[in-house]
PDB file of C-alpha atoms and ligand atoms in Angstrom:
ATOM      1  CA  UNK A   1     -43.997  13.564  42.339  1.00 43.00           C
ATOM      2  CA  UNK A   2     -41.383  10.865  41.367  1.00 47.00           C
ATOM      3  CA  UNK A   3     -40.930   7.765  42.890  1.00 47.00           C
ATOM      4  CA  UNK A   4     -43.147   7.820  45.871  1.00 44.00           C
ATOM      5  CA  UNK A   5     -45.042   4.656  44.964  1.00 48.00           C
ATOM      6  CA  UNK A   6     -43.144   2.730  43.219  1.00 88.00           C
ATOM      7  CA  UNK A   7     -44.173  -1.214  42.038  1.00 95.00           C
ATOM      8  CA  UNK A   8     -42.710  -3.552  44.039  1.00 96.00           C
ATOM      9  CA  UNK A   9     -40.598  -6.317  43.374  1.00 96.00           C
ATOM     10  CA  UNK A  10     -43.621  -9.050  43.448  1.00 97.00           C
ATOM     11  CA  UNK A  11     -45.442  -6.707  40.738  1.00 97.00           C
ATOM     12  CA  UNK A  12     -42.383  -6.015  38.362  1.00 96.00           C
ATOM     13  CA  UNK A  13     -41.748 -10.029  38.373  1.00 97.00           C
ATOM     14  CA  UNK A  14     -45.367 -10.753  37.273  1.00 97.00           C
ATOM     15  CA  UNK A  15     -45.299  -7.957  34.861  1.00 97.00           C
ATOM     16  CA  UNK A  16     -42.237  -9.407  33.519  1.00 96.00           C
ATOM     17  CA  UNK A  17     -43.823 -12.570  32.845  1.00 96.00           C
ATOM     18  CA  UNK A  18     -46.800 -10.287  30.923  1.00 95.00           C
ATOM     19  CA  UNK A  19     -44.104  -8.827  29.242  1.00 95.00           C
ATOM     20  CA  UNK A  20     -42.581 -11.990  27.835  1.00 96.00           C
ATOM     21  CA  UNK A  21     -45.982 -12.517  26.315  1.00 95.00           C
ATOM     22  CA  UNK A  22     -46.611  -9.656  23.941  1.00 94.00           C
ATOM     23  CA  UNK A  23     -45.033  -7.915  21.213  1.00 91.00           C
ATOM     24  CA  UNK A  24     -45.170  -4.877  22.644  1.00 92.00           C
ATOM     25  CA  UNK A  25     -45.478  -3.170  26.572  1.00 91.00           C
ATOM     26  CA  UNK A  26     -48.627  -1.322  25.681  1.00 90.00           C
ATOM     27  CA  UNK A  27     -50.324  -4.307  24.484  1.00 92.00           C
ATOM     28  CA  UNK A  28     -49.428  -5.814  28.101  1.00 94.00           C
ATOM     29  CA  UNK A  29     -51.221  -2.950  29.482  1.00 94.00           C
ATOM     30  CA  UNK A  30     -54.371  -4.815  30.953  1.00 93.00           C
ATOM     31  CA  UNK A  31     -52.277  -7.589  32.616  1.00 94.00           C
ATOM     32  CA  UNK A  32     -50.286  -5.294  34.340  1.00 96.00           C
ATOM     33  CA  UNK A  33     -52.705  -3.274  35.485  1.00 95.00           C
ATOM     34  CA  UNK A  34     -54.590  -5.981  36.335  1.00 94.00           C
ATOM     35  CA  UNK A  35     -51.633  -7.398  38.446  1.00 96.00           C
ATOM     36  CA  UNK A  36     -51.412  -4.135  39.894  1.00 96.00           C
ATOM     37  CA  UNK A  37     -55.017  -3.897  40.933  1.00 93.00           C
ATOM     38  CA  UNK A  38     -54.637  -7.861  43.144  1.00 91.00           C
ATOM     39  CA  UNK A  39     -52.202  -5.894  45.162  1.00 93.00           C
ATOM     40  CA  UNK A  40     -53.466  -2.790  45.879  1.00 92.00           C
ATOM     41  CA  UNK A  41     -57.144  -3.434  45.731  1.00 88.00           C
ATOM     42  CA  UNK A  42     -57.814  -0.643  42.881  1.00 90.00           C
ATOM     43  CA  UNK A  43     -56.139   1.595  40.348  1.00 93.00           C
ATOM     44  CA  UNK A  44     -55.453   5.122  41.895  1.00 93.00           C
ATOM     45  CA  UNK A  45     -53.474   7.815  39.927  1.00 94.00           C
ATOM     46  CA  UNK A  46     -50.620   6.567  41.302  1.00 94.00           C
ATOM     47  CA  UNK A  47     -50.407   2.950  40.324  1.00 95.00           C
ATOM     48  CA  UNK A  48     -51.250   4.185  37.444  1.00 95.00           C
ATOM     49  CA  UNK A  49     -48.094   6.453  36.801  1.00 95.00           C
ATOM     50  CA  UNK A  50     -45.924   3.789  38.493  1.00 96.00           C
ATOM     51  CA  UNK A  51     -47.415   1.110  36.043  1.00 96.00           C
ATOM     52  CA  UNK A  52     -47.125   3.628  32.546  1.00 96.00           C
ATOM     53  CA  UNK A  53     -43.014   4.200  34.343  1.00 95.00           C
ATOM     54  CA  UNK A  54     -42.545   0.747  33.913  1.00 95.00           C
ATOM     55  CA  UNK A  55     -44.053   0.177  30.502  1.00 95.00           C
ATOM     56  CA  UNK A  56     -42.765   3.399  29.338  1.00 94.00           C
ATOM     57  CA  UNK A  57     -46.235   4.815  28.178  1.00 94.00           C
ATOM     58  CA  UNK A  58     -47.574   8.016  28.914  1.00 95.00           C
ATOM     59  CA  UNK A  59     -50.336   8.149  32.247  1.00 94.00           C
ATOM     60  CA  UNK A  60     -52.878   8.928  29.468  1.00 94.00           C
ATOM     61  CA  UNK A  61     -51.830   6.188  27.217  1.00 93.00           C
ATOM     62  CA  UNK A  62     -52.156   3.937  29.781  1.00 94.00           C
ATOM     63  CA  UNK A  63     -55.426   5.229  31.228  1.00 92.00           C
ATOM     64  CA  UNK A  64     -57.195   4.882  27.819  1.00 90.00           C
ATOM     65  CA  UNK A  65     -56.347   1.168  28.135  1.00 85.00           C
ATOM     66  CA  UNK A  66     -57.539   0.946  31.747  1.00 82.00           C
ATOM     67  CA  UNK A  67     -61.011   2.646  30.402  1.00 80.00           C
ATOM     68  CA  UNK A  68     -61.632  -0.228  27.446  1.00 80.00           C
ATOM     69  CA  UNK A  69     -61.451  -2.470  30.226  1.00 79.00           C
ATOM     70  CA  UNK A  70     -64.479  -2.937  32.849  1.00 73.00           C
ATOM     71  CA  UNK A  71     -62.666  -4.967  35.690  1.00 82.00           C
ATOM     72  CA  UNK A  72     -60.045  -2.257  36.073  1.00 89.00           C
ATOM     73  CA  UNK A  73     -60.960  -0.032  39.312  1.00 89.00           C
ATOM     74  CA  UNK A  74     -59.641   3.678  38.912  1.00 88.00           C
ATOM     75  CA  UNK A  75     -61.974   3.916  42.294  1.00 86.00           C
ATOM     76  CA  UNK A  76     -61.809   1.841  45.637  1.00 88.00           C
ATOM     77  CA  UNK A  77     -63.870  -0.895  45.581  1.00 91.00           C
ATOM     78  CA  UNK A  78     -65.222  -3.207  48.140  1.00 94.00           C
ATOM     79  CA  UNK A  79     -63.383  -6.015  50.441  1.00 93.00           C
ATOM     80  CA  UNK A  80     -65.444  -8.273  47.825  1.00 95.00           C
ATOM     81  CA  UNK A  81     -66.802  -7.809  44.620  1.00 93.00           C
ATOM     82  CA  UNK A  82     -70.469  -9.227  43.524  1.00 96.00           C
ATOM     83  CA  UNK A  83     -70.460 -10.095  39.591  1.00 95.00           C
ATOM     84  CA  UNK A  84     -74.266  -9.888  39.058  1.00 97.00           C
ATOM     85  CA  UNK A  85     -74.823 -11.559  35.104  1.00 96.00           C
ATOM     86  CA  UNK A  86     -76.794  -9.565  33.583  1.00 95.00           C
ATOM     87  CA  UNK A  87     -76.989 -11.384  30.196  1.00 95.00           C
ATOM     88  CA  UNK A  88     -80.121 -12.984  28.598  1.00 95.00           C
ATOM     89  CA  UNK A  89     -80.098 -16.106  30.232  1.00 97.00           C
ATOM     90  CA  UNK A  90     -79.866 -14.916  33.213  1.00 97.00           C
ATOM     91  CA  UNK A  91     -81.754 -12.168  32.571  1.00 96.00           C
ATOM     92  CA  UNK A  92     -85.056 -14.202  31.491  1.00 96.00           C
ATOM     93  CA  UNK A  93     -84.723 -16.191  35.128  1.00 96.00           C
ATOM     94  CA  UNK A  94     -84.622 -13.623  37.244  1.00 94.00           C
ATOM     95  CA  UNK A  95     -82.127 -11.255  37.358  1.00 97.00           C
ATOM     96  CA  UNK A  96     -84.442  -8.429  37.898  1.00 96.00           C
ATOM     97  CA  UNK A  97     -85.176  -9.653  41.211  1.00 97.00           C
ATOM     98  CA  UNK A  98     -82.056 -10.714  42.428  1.00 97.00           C
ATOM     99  CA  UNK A  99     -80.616  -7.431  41.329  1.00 97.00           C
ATOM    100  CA  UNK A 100     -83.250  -5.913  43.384  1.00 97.00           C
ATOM    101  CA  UNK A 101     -83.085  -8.204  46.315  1.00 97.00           C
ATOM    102  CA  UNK A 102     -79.328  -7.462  46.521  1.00 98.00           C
ATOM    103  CA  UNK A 103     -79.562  -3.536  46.238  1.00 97.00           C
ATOM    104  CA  UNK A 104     -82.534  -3.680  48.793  1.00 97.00           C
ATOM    105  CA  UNK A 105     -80.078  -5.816  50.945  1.00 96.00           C
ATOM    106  CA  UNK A 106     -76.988  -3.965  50.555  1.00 97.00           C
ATOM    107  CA  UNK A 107     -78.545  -0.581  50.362  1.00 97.00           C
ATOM    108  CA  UNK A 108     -76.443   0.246  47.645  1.00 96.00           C
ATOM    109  CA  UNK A 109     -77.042   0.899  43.710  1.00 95.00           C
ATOM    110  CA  UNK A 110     -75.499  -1.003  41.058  1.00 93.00           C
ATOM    111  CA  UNK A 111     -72.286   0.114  40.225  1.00 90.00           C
ATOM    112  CA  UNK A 112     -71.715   1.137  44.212  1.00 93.00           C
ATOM    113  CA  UNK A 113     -69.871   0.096  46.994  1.00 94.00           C
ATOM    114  CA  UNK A 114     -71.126  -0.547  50.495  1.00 96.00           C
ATOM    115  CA  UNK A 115     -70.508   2.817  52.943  1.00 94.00           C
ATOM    116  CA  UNK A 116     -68.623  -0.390  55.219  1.00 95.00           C
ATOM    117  CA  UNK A 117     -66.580  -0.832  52.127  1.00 94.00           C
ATOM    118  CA  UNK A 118     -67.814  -4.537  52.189  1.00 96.00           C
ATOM    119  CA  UNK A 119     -69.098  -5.015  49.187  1.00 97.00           C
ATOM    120  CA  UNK A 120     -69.119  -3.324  45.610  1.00 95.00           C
ATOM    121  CA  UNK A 121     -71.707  -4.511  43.776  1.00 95.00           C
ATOM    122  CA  UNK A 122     -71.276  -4.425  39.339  1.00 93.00           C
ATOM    123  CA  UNK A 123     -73.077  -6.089  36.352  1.00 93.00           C
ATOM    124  CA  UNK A 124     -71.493  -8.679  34.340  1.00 92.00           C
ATOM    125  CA  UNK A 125     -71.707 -10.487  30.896  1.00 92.00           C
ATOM    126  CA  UNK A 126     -72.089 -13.803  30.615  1.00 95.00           C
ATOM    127  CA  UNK A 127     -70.202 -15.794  32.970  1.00 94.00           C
ATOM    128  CA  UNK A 128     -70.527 -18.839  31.114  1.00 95.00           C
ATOM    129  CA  UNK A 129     -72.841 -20.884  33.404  1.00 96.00           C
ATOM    130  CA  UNK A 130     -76.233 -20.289  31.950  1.00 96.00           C
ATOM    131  CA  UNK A 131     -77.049 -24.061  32.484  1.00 97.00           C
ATOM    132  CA  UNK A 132     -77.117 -22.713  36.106  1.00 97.00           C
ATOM    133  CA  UNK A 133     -78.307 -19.917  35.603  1.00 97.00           C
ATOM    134  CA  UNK A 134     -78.540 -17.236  37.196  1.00 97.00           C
ATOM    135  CA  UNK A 135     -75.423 -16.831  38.408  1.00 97.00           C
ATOM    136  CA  UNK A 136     -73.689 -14.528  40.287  1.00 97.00           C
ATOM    137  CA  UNK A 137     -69.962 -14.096  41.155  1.00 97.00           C
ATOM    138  CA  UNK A 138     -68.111 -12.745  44.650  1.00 97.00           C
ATOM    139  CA  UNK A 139     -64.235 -12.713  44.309  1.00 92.00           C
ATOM    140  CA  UNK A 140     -63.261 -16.014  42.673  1.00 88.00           C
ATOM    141  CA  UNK A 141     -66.630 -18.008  43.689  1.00 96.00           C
ATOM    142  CA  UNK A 142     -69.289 -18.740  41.074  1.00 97.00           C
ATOM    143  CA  UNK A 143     -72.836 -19.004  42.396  1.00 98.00           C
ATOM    144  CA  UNK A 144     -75.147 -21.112  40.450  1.00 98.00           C
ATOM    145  CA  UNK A 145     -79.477 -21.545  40.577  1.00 98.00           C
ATOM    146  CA  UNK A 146     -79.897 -18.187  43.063  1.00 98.00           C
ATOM    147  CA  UNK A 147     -83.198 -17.283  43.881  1.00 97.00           C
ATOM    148  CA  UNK A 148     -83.752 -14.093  46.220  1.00 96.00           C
ATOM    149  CA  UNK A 149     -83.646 -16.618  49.126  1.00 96.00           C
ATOM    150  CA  UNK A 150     -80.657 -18.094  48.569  1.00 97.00           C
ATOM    151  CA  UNK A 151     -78.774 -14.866  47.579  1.00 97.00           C
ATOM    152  CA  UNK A 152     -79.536 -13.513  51.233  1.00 95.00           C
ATOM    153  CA  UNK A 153     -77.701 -16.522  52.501  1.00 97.00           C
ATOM    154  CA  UNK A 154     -74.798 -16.490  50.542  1.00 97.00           C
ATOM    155  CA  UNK A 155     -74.292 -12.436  51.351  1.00 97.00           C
ATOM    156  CA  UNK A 156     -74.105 -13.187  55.154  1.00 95.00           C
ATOM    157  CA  UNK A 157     -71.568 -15.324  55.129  1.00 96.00           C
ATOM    158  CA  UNK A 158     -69.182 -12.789  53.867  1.00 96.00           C
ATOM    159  CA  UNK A 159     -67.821  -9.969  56.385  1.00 90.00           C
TER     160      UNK A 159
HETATM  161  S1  FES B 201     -76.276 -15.529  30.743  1.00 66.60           S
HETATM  162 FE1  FES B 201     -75.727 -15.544  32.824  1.00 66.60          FE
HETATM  163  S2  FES B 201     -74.197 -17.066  32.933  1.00 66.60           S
HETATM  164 FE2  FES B 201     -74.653 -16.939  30.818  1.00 66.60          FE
END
Protein backbone atom coordinates (compact mmCIF):
# COMPACT_ATOMS: atom_id res chain seq x y z
CA UNK A 1 0.00 0.00 0.00
CA UNK A 2 3.03 2.37 0.47
CA UNK A 3 3.99 4.97 -1.65
CA UNK A 4 1.77 4.67 -4.61
CA UNK A 5 0.43 8.22 -4.43
CA UNK A 6 2.64 10.12 -3.07
CA UNK A 7 2.29 14.34 -2.75
CA UNK A 8 4.11 15.94 -5.15
CA UNK A 9 6.66 18.40 -5.01
CA UNK A 10 4.14 21.51 -5.73
CA UNK A 11 1.97 20.12 -2.64
CA UNK A 12 4.89 19.44 -0.09
CA UNK A 13 6.19 23.20 -0.91
CA UNK A 14 2.75 24.73 -0.08
CA UNK A 15 2.37 22.52 2.85
CA UNK A 16 5.64 23.69 3.95
CA UNK A 17 4.61 27.14 3.92
CA UNK A 18 1.31 25.83 6.18
CA UNK A 19 3.73 24.32 8.20
CA UNK A 20 5.78 27.42 8.97
CA UNK A 21 2.52 28.80 10.26
CA UNK A 22 1.44 26.64 13.15
CA UNK A 23 2.73 25.26 16.22
CA UNK A 24 2.08 22.06 15.44
CA UNK A 25 1.46 19.65 11.94
CA UNK A 26 -1.95 18.57 13.11
CA UNK A 27 -3.11 21.98 13.62
CA UNK A 28 -2.01 22.53 9.79
CA UNK A 29 -4.26 19.78 8.99
CA UNK A 30 -7.07 21.79 7.08
CA UNK A 31 -4.56 23.78 4.94
CA UNK A 32 -2.99 20.88 3.78
CA UNK A 33 -5.72 19.09 3.01
CA UNK A 34 -7.14 21.84 1.57
CA UNK A 35 -4.00 22.28 -0.71
CA UNK A 36 -4.34 18.80 -1.45
CA UNK A 37 -7.94 18.95 -2.51
CA UNK A 38 -6.92 22.25 -5.48
CA UNK A 39 -4.87 19.53 -6.99
CA UNK A 40 -6.64 16.60 -7.08
CA UNK A 41 -10.15 17.86 -7.17
CA UNK A 42 -11.26 15.87 -3.83
CA UNK A 43 -9.96 13.96 -0.84
CA UNK A 44 -9.88 10.12 -1.61
CA UNK A 45 -8.37 7.61 0.92
CA UNK A 46 -5.35 8.05 -0.60
CA UNK A 47 -4.53 11.71 -0.38
CA UNK A 48 -5.55 11.26 2.66
CA UNK A 49 -2.81 8.68 3.84
CA UNK A 50 -0.24 10.54 1.70
CA UNK A 51 -1.24 13.88 3.50
CA UNK A 52 -1.35 12.13 7.45
CA UNK A 53 2.59 10.53 5.92
CA UNK A 54 3.64 13.87 5.64
CA UNK A 55 2.27 15.37 8.82
CA UNK A 56 3.01 12.29 10.66
CA UNK A 57 -0.63 11.74 11.99
CA UNK A 58 -2.49 8.72 11.89
CA UNK A 59 -5.27 8.36 8.59
CA UNK A 60 -7.88 8.60 11.40
CA UNK A 61 -6.37 11.54 13.06
CA UNK A 62 -6.34 13.23 10.08
CA UNK A 63 -9.79 12.23 8.85
CA UNK A 64 -11.45 13.56 12.06
CA UNK A 65 -10.00 16.93 11.01
CA UNK A 66 -11.16 16.60 7.40
CA UNK A 67 -14.86 15.81 8.97
CA UNK A 68 -14.97 19.29 11.26
CA UNK A 69 -14.44 20.85 8.08
CA UNK A 70 -17.37 21.26 5.34
CA UNK A 71 -15.26 22.33 2.19
CA UNK A 72 -13.13 19.20 2.44
CA UNK A 73 -14.43 16.54 -0.29
CA UNK A 74 -13.75 12.82 0.90
CA UNK A 75 -16.11 12.28 -2.42
CA UNK A 76 -15.63 13.56 -6.12
CA UNK A 77 -17.21 16.55 -6.68
CA UNK A 78 -18.18 18.47 -9.70
CA UNK A 79 -15.91 20.40 -12.48
CA UNK A 80 -17.55 23.46 -10.44
CA UNK A 81 -18.94 23.90 -7.24
CA UNK A 82 -22.31 26.10 -6.56
CA UNK A 83 -22.12 27.75 -2.89
CA UNK A 84 -25.90 28.28 -2.43
CA UNK A 85 -26.14 30.81 1.08
CA UNK A 86 -28.41 29.53 2.92
CA UNK A 87 -28.27 32.01 5.86
CA UNK A 88 -31.08 34.40 7.01
CA UNK A 89 -30.55 37.07 4.77
CA UNK A 90 -30.54 35.27 2.10
CA UNK A 91 -32.86 33.06 3.25
CA UNK A 92 -35.76 35.79 3.79
CA UNK A 93 -35.13 36.90 -0.16
CA UNK A 94 -35.48 33.97 -1.70
CA UNK A 95 -33.41 31.25 -1.26
CA UNK A 96 -36.17 28.80 -1.27
CA UNK A 97 -36.72 29.41 -4.78
CA UNK A 98 -33.47 29.67 -6.11
CA UNK A 99 -32.59 26.49 -4.32
CA UNK A 100 -35.46 25.04 -6.09
CA UNK A 101 -34.94 26.61 -9.42
CA UNK A 102 -31.36 25.23 -9.37
CA UNK A 103 -32.24 21.54 -8.29
CA UNK A 104 -35.17 21.64 -10.90
CA UNK A 105 -32.41 22.85 -13.38
CA UNK A 106 -29.67 20.64 -12.53
CA UNK A 107 -31.77 17.67 -11.69
CA UNK A 108 -29.81 17.09 -8.80
CA UNK A 109 -30.48 17.38 -4.84
CA UNK A 110 -28.62 19.51 -2.59
CA UNK A 111 -25.63 18.07 -1.46
CA UNK A 112 -25.27 16.16 -5.13
CA UNK A 113 -23.30 16.29 -8.02
CA UNK A 114 -24.46 16.39 -11.61
CA UNK A 115 -24.43 12.54 -13.30
CA UNK A 116 -22.05 14.84 -16.13
CA UNK A 117 -19.94 15.58 -13.14
CA UNK A 118 -20.54 19.34 -14.00
CA UNK A 119 -21.70 20.63 -11.20
CA UNK A 120 -21.98 19.75 -7.35
CA UNK A 121 -24.32 21.70 -5.87
CA UNK A 122 -23.87 22.47 -1.50
CA UNK A 123 -25.35 24.99 1.03
CA UNK A 124 -23.34 27.64 2.51
CA UNK A 125 -23.22 30.13 5.50
CA UNK A 126 -23.04 33.45 5.08
CA UNK A 127 -20.86 34.57 2.42
CA UNK A 128 -20.66 37.95 3.60
CA UNK A 129 -22.62 39.83 0.88
CA UNK A 130 -26.05 40.11 2.33
CA UNK A 131 -26.23 43.77 1.01
CA UNK A 132 -26.55 41.73 -2.26
CA UNK A 133 -28.19 39.34 -1.22
CA UNK A 134 -28.88 36.46 -2.23
CA UNK A 135 -25.88 35.31 -3.25
CA UNK A 136 -24.57 32.41 -4.57
CA UNK A 137 -20.98 31.20 -5.23
CA UNK A 138 -19.40 28.87 -8.32
CA UNK A 139 -15.59 28.27 -7.88
CA UNK A 140 -14.06 31.63 -6.93
CA UNK A 141 -17.06 33.90 -8.43
CA UNK A 142 -19.54 35.58 -6.09
CA UNK A 143 -23.00 36.15 -7.53
CA UNK A 144 -24.91 38.96 -6.12
CA UNK A 145 -29.11 40.07 -6.45
CA UNK A 146 -30.10 36.39 -8.21
CA UNK A 147 -33.52 35.89 -8.91
CA UNK A 148 -34.61 32.42 -10.56
CA UNK A 149 -34.11 34.23 -13.92
CA UNK A 150 -30.91 35.28 -13.59
CA UNK A 151 -29.59 32.06 -11.91
CA UNK A 152 -30.59 30.12 -15.23
CA UNK A 153 -28.29 32.46 -17.04
CA UNK A 154 -25.42 32.36 -15.04
CA UNK A 155 -25.60 28.20 -14.98
CA UNK A 156 -25.32 28.10 -18.85
CA UNK A 157 -22.47 29.75 -19.20
CA UNK A 158 -20.53 27.17 -17.38
CA UNK A 159 -19.68 23.71 -19.22
S1 LIG B 1 -26.88 35.78 4.49
FE1 LIG B 1 -26.35 35.27 2.47
S2 LIG B 1 -24.59 36.46 2.09
FE2 LIG B 1 -25.04 36.86 4.17
Amino acid sequence: MSGASMLTDEEKREIDEELAKYRTKRAAGPEALKIVQKYRGWISDESLRDVARYLELSDEELDSVATCYNFIFRRPVGRHLILLCDSVTCWVVGYEDLRARIEQRLGIQMGQTTPDGRFTLLPAACLGACDRAPVMMIDEQLYVELSPAKVDEILDTYR
